[in-house]
């Protein structure tokens, strides 16, 4: 896809985030959206080679809408300034829908490519299932945390949003209690693609997602 055109469009959108500008530039949006969809179509096929569970993921449903949900937002700007997609085995991309672990990426107006995997802010019932799975599979979780491929390419699980105390129903001396306090179980990395445009974005993403597969697979076992 034409990444430079996409980042330029998103940069202009961030400066003109209103319906009139969006409508006038709708042909640009439609072309870029189609190109982004093509990347996701090929990406699902590539991920399926090492993770067959995502084979049934609908590419169109994997894409997030550019329209923002302003119902509960203090910032009344109508459009997101990034293109994003989440590929899951369930085909449901939102945690609130019970989508489960996802391979996620987005490109924003500053030319930042974010690549992530896991579950970001899952709903309460799902979060409890993950925490219980940590207790039930303490050794497996310890092995996951030490996974060399995951750590080398993504580092440790993101630590933001941690509770200060153990969640209800979990003892302070439970194994991996500091990780049980987490509200998200996700890894991510950011890449500045303004200076060096990827020659094959889909291939780079597939490689990164394969490196994060251990986390996705472990999370799928929670509540299974």
PDB file of N, CA and C in Angstrom, residues 80-134:
ATOM      1  N   UNK A  80     -11.034   9.201  13.942  1.00  0.00           N
ATOM      2  CA  UNK A  80      -9.744   8.738  14.433  1.00  0.00           C
ATOM      3  C   UNK A  80      -8.658   9.173  13.449  1.00  0.00           C
ATOM      4  N   UNK A  81      -7.454   9.337  13.934  1.00  0.00           N
ATOM      5  CA  UNK A  81      -6.354   9.725  13.061  1.00  0.00           C
ATOM      6  C   UNK A  81      -5.368   8.567  12.892  1.00  0.00           C
ATOM      7  N   UNK A  82      -5.925   7.369  12.831  1.00  0.00           N
ATOM      8  CA  UNK A  82      -5.125   6.191  12.522  1.00  0.00           C
ATOM      9  C   UNK A  82      -6.001   5.156  11.819  1.00  0.00           C
ATOM     10  N   UNK A  83      -5.369   4.305  11.046  1.00  0.00           N
ATOM     11  CA  UNK A  83      -6.007   3.130  10.456  1.00  0.00           C
ATOM     12  C   UNK A  83      -5.583   1.938  11.297  1.00  0.00           C
ATOM     13  N   UNK A  84      -6.536   1.061  11.653  1.00  0.00           N
ATOM     14  CA  UNK A  84      -6.193  -0.037  12.553  1.00  0.00           C
ATOM     15  C   UNK A  84      -6.985  -1.289  12.224  1.00  0.00           C
ATOM     16  N   UNK A  85      -6.441  -2.426  12.689  1.00  0.00           N
ATOM     17  CA  UNK A  85      -7.107  -3.710  12.496  1.00  0.00           C
ATOM     18  C   UNK A  85      -6.691  -4.661  13.602  1.00  0.00           C
ATOM     19  N   UNK A  86      -7.603  -5.574  13.940  1.00  0.00           N
ATOM     20  CA  UNK A  86      -7.341  -6.612  14.944  1.00  0.00           C
ATOM     21  C   UNK A  86      -7.777  -7.956  14.384  1.00  0.00           C
ATOM     22  N   UNK A  87      -6.861  -8.891  14.361  1.00  0.00           N
ATOM     23  CA  UNK A  87      -7.119 -10.216  13.801  1.00  0.00           C
ATOM     24  C   UNK A  87      -7.235 -11.209  14.955  1.00  0.00           C
ATOM     25  N   UNK A  88      -8.400 -11.873  15.039  1.00  0.00           N
ATOM     26  CA  UNK A  88      -8.658 -12.794  16.136  1.00  0.00           C
ATOM     27  C   UNK A  88      -9.218 -14.112  15.616  1.00  0.00           C
ATOM     28  N   UNK A  89      -9.124 -15.142  16.433  1.00  0.00           N
ATOM     29  CA  UNK A  89      -9.695 -16.441  16.064  1.00  0.00           C
ATOM     30  C   UNK A  89     -11.214 -16.380  16.073  1.00  0.00           C
ATOM     31  N   UNK A  90     -11.769 -15.556  16.939  1.00  0.00           N
ATOM     32  CA  UNK A  90     -13.230 -15.452  17.058  1.00  0.00           C
ATOM     33  C   UNK A  90     -13.839 -14.599  15.958  1.00  0.00           C
ATOM     34  N   UNK A  91     -13.018 -13.757  15.348  1.00  0.00           N
ATOM     35  CA  UNK A  91     -13.534 -12.821  14.366  1.00  0.00           C
ATOM     36  C   UNK A  91     -14.082 -11.557  14.992  1.00  0.00           C
ATOM     37  N   UNK A  92     -14.111 -11.488  16.326  1.00  0.00           N
ATOM     38  CA  UNK A  92     -14.580 -10.315  17.050  1.00  0.00           C
ATOM     39  C   UNK A  92     -13.379  -9.512  17.504  1.00  0.00           C
ATOM     40  N   UNK A  93     -13.318  -8.251  17.127  1.00  0.00           N
ATOM     41  CA  UNK A  93     -12.106  -7.489  17.398  1.00  0.00           C
ATOM     42  C   UNK A  93     -12.106  -6.717  18.715  1.00  0.00           C
ATOM     43  N   UNK A  94     -13.282  -6.445  19.270  1.00  0.00           N
ATOM     44  CA  UNK A  94     -13.347  -5.628  20.472  1.00  0.00           C
ATOM     45  C   UNK A  94     -13.363  -6.486  21.730  1.00  0.00           C
ATOM     46  N   UNK A  95     -12.564  -6.117  22.749  1.00  0.00           N
ATOM     47  CA  UNK A  95     -12.582  -6.873  24.012  1.00  0.00           C
ATOM     48  C   UNK A  95     -13.975  -6.964  24.620  1.00  0.00           C
ATOM     49  N   UNK A  96     -14.766  -5.893  24.485  1.00  0.00           N
ATOM     50  CA  UNK A  96     -16.110  -5.885  25.055  1.00  0.00           C
ATOM     51  C   UNK A  96     -17.021  -6.916  24.399  1.00  0.00           C
ATOM     52  N   UNK A  97     -16.661  -7.358  23.198  1.00  0.00           N
ATOM     53  CA  UNK A  97     -17.436  -8.378  22.499  1.00  0.00           C
ATOM     54  C   UNK A  97     -16.965  -9.785  22.843  1.00  0.00           C
ATOM     55  N   UNK A  98     -15.914  -9.875  23.661  1.00  0.00           N
ATOM     56  CA  UNK A  98     -15.354 -11.182  23.982  1.00  0.00           C
ATOM     57  C   UNK A  98     -14.497 -11.724  22.861  1.00  0.00           C
ATOM     58  N   UNK A  99     -13.787 -10.821  22.201  1.00  0.00           N
ATOM     59  CA  UNK A  99     -13.005 -11.218  21.038  1.00  0.00           C
ATOM     60  C   UNK A  99     -11.828 -12.122  21.341  1.00  0.00           C
ATOM     61  N   UNK A 100     -11.326 -12.087  22.579  1.00  0.00           N
ATOM     62  CA  UNK A 100     -10.165 -12.903  22.916  1.00  0.00           C
ATOM     63  C   UNK A 100      -8.874 -12.268  22.437  1.00  0.00           C
ATOM     64  N   UNK A 101      -7.763 -12.996  22.550  1.00  0.00           N
ATOM     65  CA  UNK A 101      -6.467 -12.424  22.171  1.00  0.00           C
ATOM     66  C   UNK A 101      -6.420 -12.065  20.691  1.00  0.00           C
ATOM     67  N   UNK A 102      -5.734 -10.967  20.413  1.00  0.00           N
ATOM     68  CA  UNK A 102      -5.713 -10.429  19.055  1.00  0.00           C
ATOM     69  C   UNK A 102      -4.292 -10.118  18.604  1.00  0.00           C
ATOM     70  N   UNK A 103      -4.126 -10.140  17.302  1.00  0.00           N
ATOM     71  CA  UNK A 103      -2.967  -9.548  16.646  1.00  0.00           C
ATOM     72  C   UNK A 103      -3.442  -8.182  16.140  1.00  0.00           C
ATOM     73  N   UNK A 104      -2.859  -7.113  16.633  1.00  0.00           N
ATOM     74  CA  UNK A 104      -3.355  -5.767  16.352  1.00  0.00           C
ATOM     75  C   UNK A 104      -2.240  -4.899  15.780  1.00  0.00           C
ATOM     76  N   UNK A 105      -2.620  -4.012  14.861  1.00  0.00           N
ATOM     77  CA  UNK A 105      -1.660  -3.010  14.404  1.00  0.00           C
ATOM     78  C   UNK A 105      -2.400  -1.758  13.962  1.00  0.00           C
ATOM     79  N   UNK A 106      -1.692  -0.641  14.033  1.00  0.00           N
ATOM     80  CA  UNK A 106      -2.239   0.585  13.453  1.00  0.00           C
ATOM     81  C   UNK A 106      -1.110   1.470  12.948  1.00  0.00           C
ATOM     82  N   UNK A 107      -1.483   2.361  12.046  1.00  0.00           N
ATOM     83  CA  UNK A 107      -0.589   3.397  11.535  1.00  0.00           C
ATOM     84  C   UNK A 107      -1.273   4.729  11.798  1.00  0.00           C
ATOM     85  N   UNK A 108      -0.546   5.670  12.425  1.00  0.00           N
ATOM     86  CA  UNK A 108      -1.197   6.930  12.781  1.00  0.00           C
ATOM     87  C   UNK A 108      -0.630   8.113  11.999  1.00  0.00           C
ATOM     88  N   UNK A 109      -1.120   9.294  12.345  1.00  0.00           N
ATOM     89  CA  UNK A 109      -0.805  10.506  11.588  1.00  0.00           C
ATOM     90  C   UNK A 109       0.640  10.956  11.734  1.00  0.00           C
ATOM     91  N   UNK A 110       1.344  10.464  12.736  1.00  0.00           N
ATOM     92  CA  UNK A 110       2.756  10.830  12.911  1.00  0.00           C
ATOM     93  C   UNK A 110       3.697   9.848  12.221  1.00  0.00           C
ATOM     94  N   UNK A 111       3.121   8.855  11.561  1.00  0.00           N
ATOM     95  CA  UNK A 111       3.956   7.855  10.899  1.00  0.00           C
ATOM     96  C   UNK A 111       4.440   6.779  11.845  1.00  0.00           C
ATOM     97  N   UNK A 112       3.712   6.560  12.924  1.00  0.00           N
ATOM     98  CA  UNK A 112       4.061   5.519  13.885  1.00  0.00           C
ATOM     99  C   UNK A 112       3.282   4.243  13.579  1.00  0.00           C
ATOM    100  N   UNK A 113       4.010   3.163  13.434  1.00  0.00           N
ATOM    101  CA  UNK A 113       3.409   1.844  13.283  1.00  0.00           C
ATOM    102  C   UNK A 113       3.442   1.160  14.644  1.00  0.00           C
ATOM    103  N   UNK A 114       2.275   0.847  15.183  1.00  0.00           N
ATOM    104  CA  UNK A 114       2.186   0.124  16.446  1.00  0.00           C
ATOM    105  C   UNK A 114       1.789  -1.314  16.153  1.00  0.00           C
ATOM    106  N   UNK A 115       2.569  -2.248  16.689  1.00  0.00           N
ATOM    107  CA  UNK A 115       2.300  -3.677  16.530  1.00  0.00           C
ATOM    108  C   UNK A 115       2.090  -4.256  17.922  1.00  0.00           C
ATOM    109  N   UNK A 116       0.970  -4.934  18.122  1.00  0.00           N
ATOM    110  CA  UNK A 116       0.640  -5.441  19.458  1.00  0.00           C
ATOM    111  C   UNK A 116      -0.004  -6.810  19.363  1.00  0.00           C
ATOM    112  N   UNK A 117       0.041  -7.534  20.486  1.00  0.00           N
ATOM    113  CA  UNK A 117      -0.612  -8.840  20.568  1.00  0.00           C
ATOM    114  C   UNK A 117      -1.028  -9.087  22.001  1.00  0.00           C
ATOM    115  N   UNK A 118      -2.160  -9.770  22.155  1.00  0.00           N
ATOM    116  CA  UNK A 118      -2.661 -10.093  23.491  1.00  0.00           C
ATOM    117  C   UNK A 118      -4.060  -9.556  23.685  1.00  0.00           C
ATOM    118  N   UNK A 119      -4.388  -9.197  24.921  1.00  0.00           N
ATOM    119  CA  UNK A 119      -5.721  -8.691  25.254  1.00  0.00           C
ATOM    120  C   UNK A 119      -5.588  -7.389  26.028  1.00  0.00           C
ATOM    121  N   UNK A 120      -6.143  -6.331  25.455  1.00  0.00           N
ATOM    122  CA  UNK A 120      -6.100  -5.006  26.074  1.00  0.00           C
ATOM    123  C   UNK A 120      -7.418  -4.725  26.781  1.00  0.00           C
ATOM    124  N   UNK A 121      -7.346  -4.517  28.078  1.00  0.00           N
ATOM    125  CA  UNK A 121      -8.507  -4.174  28.907  1.00  0.00           C
ATOM    126  C   UNK A 121      -9.705  -5.085  28.646  1.00  0.00           C
ATOM    127  N   UNK A 122      -9.541  -6.395  28.811  1.00  0.00           N
ATOM    128  CA  UNK A 122     -10.684  -7.295  28.616  1.00  0.00           C
ATOM    129  C   UNK A 122     -11.753  -7.034  29.665  1.00  0.00           C
ATOM    130  N   UNK A 123     -13.018  -7.392  29.376  1.00  0.00           N
ATOM    131  CA  UNK A 123     -14.098  -7.190  30.356  1.00  0.00           C
ATOM    132  C   UNK A 123     -13.862  -8.035  31.605  1.00  0.00           C
ATOM    133  N   UNK A 124     -14.588  -7.696  32.670  1.00  0.00           N
ATOM    134  CA  UNK A 124     -14.333  -8.266  33.994  1.00  0.00           C
ATOM    135  C   UNK A 124     -14.330  -9.790  34.005  1.00  0.00           C
ATOM    136  N   UNK A 125     -15.303 -10.407  33.381  1.00  0.00           N
ATOM    137  CA  UNK A 125     -15.398 -11.860  33.404  1.00  0.00           C
ATOM    138  C   UNK A 125     -14.201 -12.506  32.708  1.00  0.00           C
ATOM    139  N   UNK A 126     -13.829 -11.925  31.585  1.00  0.00           N
ATOM    140  CA  UNK A 126     -12.684 -12.455  30.843  1.00  0.00           C
ATOM    141  C   UNK A 126     -11.378 -12.215  31.618  1.00  0.00           C
ATOM    142  N   UNK A 127     -11.258 -11.063  32.230  1.00  0.00           N
ATOM    143  CA  UNK A 127     -10.063 -10.747  33.010  1.00  0.00           C
ATOM    144  C   UNK A 127      -9.902 -11.724  34.170  1.00  0.00           C
ATOM    145  N   UNK A 128     -11.004 -12.051  34.806  1.00  0.00           N
ATOM    146  CA  UNK A 128     -10.943 -13.011  35.912  1.00  0.00           C
ATOM    147  C   UNK A 128     -10.508 -14.388  35.406  1.00  0.00           C
ATOM    148  N   UNK A 129     -10.981 -14.782  34.225  1.00  0.00           N
ATOM    149  CA  UNK A 129     -10.592 -16.078  33.665  1.00  0.00           C
ATOM    150  C   UNK A 129      -9.088 -16.125  33.386  1.00  0.00           C
ATOM    151  N   UNK A 130      -8.541 -15.019  32.908  1.00  0.00           N
ATOM    152  CA  UNK A 130      -7.098 -14.965  32.650  1.00  0.00           C
ATOM    153  C   UNK A 130      -6.330 -15.065  33.964  1.00  0.00           C
ATOM    154  N   UNK A 131      -6.775 -14.332  34.956  1.00  0.00           N
ATOM    155  CA  UNK A 131      -6.092 -14.373  36.257  1.00  0.00           C
ATOM    156  C   UNK A 131      -6.159 -15.764  36.875  1.00  0.00           C
ATOM    157  N   UNK A 132      -7.285 -16.413  36.758  1.00  0.00           N
ATOM    158  CA  UNK A 132      -7.412 -17.771  37.288  1.00  0.00           C
ATOM    159  C   UNK A 132      -6.520 -18.734  36.511  1.00  0.00           C
ATOM    160  N   UNK A 133      -6.356 -18.476  35.228  1.00  0.00           N
ATOM    161  CA  UNK A 133      -5.495 -19.327  34.407  1.00  0.00           C
ATOM    162  C   UNK A 133      -4.042 -19.181  34.828  1.00  0.00           C
ATOM    163  N   UNK A 134      -3.659 -17.990  35.274  1.00  0.00           N
ATOM    164  CA  UNK A 134      -2.300 -17.798  35.782  1.00  0.00           C
ATOM    165  C   UNK A 134      -2.057 -18.693  36.991  1.00  0.00           C
TER     166      UNK A 134
END
